C-alpha positions as a printed Julia matrix, in Angstrom:
219×3 Matrix{Float64}:
 29.52    9.66  -27.89
 33.03   10.36  -29.1
 33.34    6.91  -29.42
 30.68    6.73  -32.08
 32.01    9.66  -33.54
 35.35    8.5   -34.06
 34.24    5.27  -35.61
 32.2     7.5   -37.98
 35.16    9.03  -39.09
 37.39    6.42  -39.56
 35.14    5.39  -42.05
 35.42    8.68  -44.38
 38.2     7.67  -46.39
 37.32    5.89  -49.17
 40.01    3.09  -48.82
 39.66    2.48  -45.01
 35.86    1.86  -45.7
 36.2    -0.6   -48.4
 38.91   -2.14  -45.82
 36.22   -2.38  -43.5
 33.15   -3.82  -45.88
 35.49   -6.43  -46.85
 36.89   -7.69  -43.51
 32.98   -7.22  -42.44
 31.88   -9.64  -44.78
 34.17  -12.45  -44.41
 33.56  -15.69  -42.39
 36.98  -15.78  -41.25
 39.8   -13.84  -40.32
 41.58  -11.89  -42.68
 45.28  -11.32  -42.98
 47.1    -7.89  -44.32
 47.83   -9.86  -47.0
 44.62  -10.74  -47.96
 42.96   -7.56  -47.51
 45.63   -5.78  -49.42
 45.04   -8.18  -51.98
 41.6    -7.75  -51.99
 41.79   -4.16  -52.59
 44.74   -3.77  -54.75
 46.78   -1.65  -52.47
 50.41   -2.24  -50.52
 50.62   -4.44  -47.67
 51.49   -1.6   -45.59
 48.77    0.98  -46.78
 46.46   -2.02  -45.68
 48.13   -2.83  -42.28
 47.57    0.75  -41.93
 44.31    1.08  -42.41
 43.1    -2.25  -40.3
 44.74   -0.96  -37.53
 43.51    2.58  -37.49
 39.72    0.29  -37.51
 40.84   -1.46  -34.93
 41.76    1.84  -32.93
 38.12    3.26  -33.71
 36.91    0.05  -32.14
 35.51   -0.93  -35.51
 37.91   -4.44  -35.71
 39.3    -6.59  -33.5
 43.14   -7.62  -34.24
 44.93  -11.0   -33.11
 48.15  -12.89  -33.4
 46.85  -16.23  -35.3
 49.06  -19.11  -36.6
 47.91  -20.07  -40.64
 45.42  -23.28  -40.58
 46.31  -24.39  -44.29
 50.22  -24.97  -43.96
 52.63  -25.87  -40.8
 53.58  -23.27  -38.66
 56.98  -22.12  -39.29
 59.15  -20.15  -37.2
 58.74  -16.82  -36.18
 55.14  -14.64  -35.13
 52.24  -15.86  -36.32
 50.24  -13.22  -39.15
 47.93  -10.4   -37.57
 44.26  -10.9   -38.52
 41.26   -8.85  -38.39
 38.04   -9.28  -37.72
 34.43   -7.04  -37.27
 34.37   -5.94  -33.58
 31.54   -6.88  -31.54
 28.0    -5.88  -33.03
 26.72   -3.98  -30.24
 30.24   -2.31  -29.43
 29.25    0.89  -30.82
 25.51    2.86  -31.61
 26.59    3.41  -35.54
 24.35    1.44  -37.92
 26.88   -0.57  -40.17
 25.62   -2.74  -40.94
 22.81   -1.73  -42.09
 19.49   -1.97  -39.37
 15.8    -0.92  -40.58
 14.21   -0.94  -37.68
 11.57    1.45  -38.82
 10.13   -1.55  -41.14
  9.22   -3.52  -38.25
  8.26   -0.48  -35.88
  5.42    0.18  -38.67
  4.4    -3.76  -38.93
  3.66   -4.0   -35.4
  2.12   -0.61  -35.13
 -0.15   -1.54  -38.01
 -1.15   -4.3   -36.72
 -2.19   -3.12  -33.06
 -4.05   -0.76  -34.52
 -6.24   -2.89  -36.74
 -6.23   -6.0   -34.8
 -5.75   -5.41  -31.03
 -6.89   -8.76  -30.03
 -4.36  -10.33  -31.69
 -1.65   -8.22  -32.89
  1.29  -10.48  -33.14
 -0.97  -12.65  -35.93
 -1.83   -9.93  -37.46
  1.59   -8.78  -37.74
  2.76  -11.36  -39.51
 -0.01  -11.08  -41.97
  1.47   -7.27  -42.45
  4.7    -8.51  -42.92
  4.23  -10.95  -45.55
  2.08   -8.18  -47.34
  5.08   -5.89  -47.07
  6.95   -7.98  -48.83
  4.83   -8.88  -51.36
  4.36   -4.93  -51.94
  8.07   -4.52  -52.19
  8.42   -7.36  -54.86
  5.42   -5.92  -56.92
  7.1    -2.07  -56.63
 10.44   -3.83  -57.78
  9.01   -5.61  -61.08
  6.56   -2.57  -61.75
  9.2     0.12  -61.09
 11.17   -1.97  -64.28
 14.16   -2.26  -61.65
 16.2    -5.1   -61.16
 14.13   -8.03  -59.96
 17.34  -10.53  -59.06
 16.67  -11.78  -55.42
 20.09  -11.15  -53.98
 20.45   -8.04  -55.42
 17.16   -6.6   -53.74
 18.18   -8.49  -50.36
 21.53   -6.7   -50.46
 19.61   -3.41  -51.29
 17.56   -3.99  -47.88
 20.93   -4.75  -45.87
 20.58   -8.34  -45.84
 23.97   -8.71  -47.07
 23.33  -12.18  -49.28
 25.88  -14.81  -50.08
 25.2   -18.11  -51.97
 26.35  -21.28  -50.24
 27.8   -24.35  -51.49
 24.68  -26.07  -50.62
 22.64  -24.02  -53.11
 21.29  -22.0   -50.39
 21.4   -18.39  -50.21
 22.73  -17.78  -46.62
 21.96  -13.69  -44.83
 24.77  -12.57  -43.34
 23.5    -9.86  -41.69
 20.07   -9.14  -39.64
 18.44   -5.88  -40.67
 16.48   -6.05  -36.99
 19.3    -7.38  -34.82
 18.85   -5.36  -31.83
 14.94   -5.68  -31.43
 15.56   -9.67  -32.27
 18.16  -10.37  -29.63
 15.12   -8.67  -27.08
 12.47  -10.53  -28.91
 13.56  -12.98  -31.01
 10.47  -15.58  -31.63
  8.45  -12.26  -32.64
 11.08  -10.54  -34.62
 12.25  -13.51  -36.41
  8.68  -14.88  -36.99
  8.35  -11.19  -39.01
 11.43  -11.69  -40.81
 10.22  -14.83  -42.14
  7.25  -13.63  -43.01
  8.31  -10.85  -44.76
 10.97  -12.92  -46.69
  8.38  -15.53  -47.4
  6.2   -12.49  -49.22
  8.99  -10.67  -50.84
 10.12  -14.05  -52.43
  6.2   -15.2   -53.42
  6.52  -12.65  -55.93
 10.42  -12.17  -57.09
 11.56  -15.88  -56.76
  9.64  -18.72  -57.63
 10.72  -21.91  -56.23
 12.7   -20.5   -53.38
 11.56  -20.79  -50.04
 13.01  -18.9   -46.62
 13.52  -21.64  -44.27
 14.34  -20.36  -40.13
 18.22  -21.52  -39.61
 19.16  -19.05  -36.75
 22.71  -18.42  -36.6
 25.06  -16.1   -34.47
 25.77  -12.94  -35.86
 23.84  -13.59  -38.95
 20.13  -13.58  -40.2
 17.8   -16.17  -39.17
 16.45  -16.98  -42.45
 18.12  -18.73  -44.96
 16.32  -19.15  -48.81
 16.38  -22.45  -50.21
 15.86  -24.25  -53.27
 12.14  -25.67  -53.48
 12.23  -29.48  -53.27
 11.34  -31.05  -56.44
């Protein structure tokens, strides 16, 4: 419990939270210089906040030689990356276990004899309903914006795909991978049905990320 509160307290400072979010969203270890440049602060201030995040258990650090230039003399730069996702019981990155719980509860109540298939249908309909609600309310219907609001952390890949760097159902997916990833796929399929014509969700499991990628529909 004390570790959890220490971690939460470490994120109260807005500059520190911004640095944490930046490091967490990168697909490579981040140096102090890169973090400082990204947040428009001094290297010394970036180093201070990054080390505080390490002390709180939110980031981990090590020394790593640069891979894009020859190694010179002296110590390798210190780099930072997110600590193991199960290390602390705080909801960063975002989790949405209530959605899965409601889908499963409705499925068991409506079709107990085949709850798994019923849950997939429920998940698909939930996605469609959400997409329709976004449009009806006149809100921004851009798919990446909606996915970001759901906690998926979407980022475009060079292949034209949209990769989802966070699984909002992480702990459940680790316990029941086939079931939860199937429900996630069905939910996203329903969502793109109403928000993004020409986009297809595909199961592409990757460690530490969402099991689904969104790909352009083949011509």
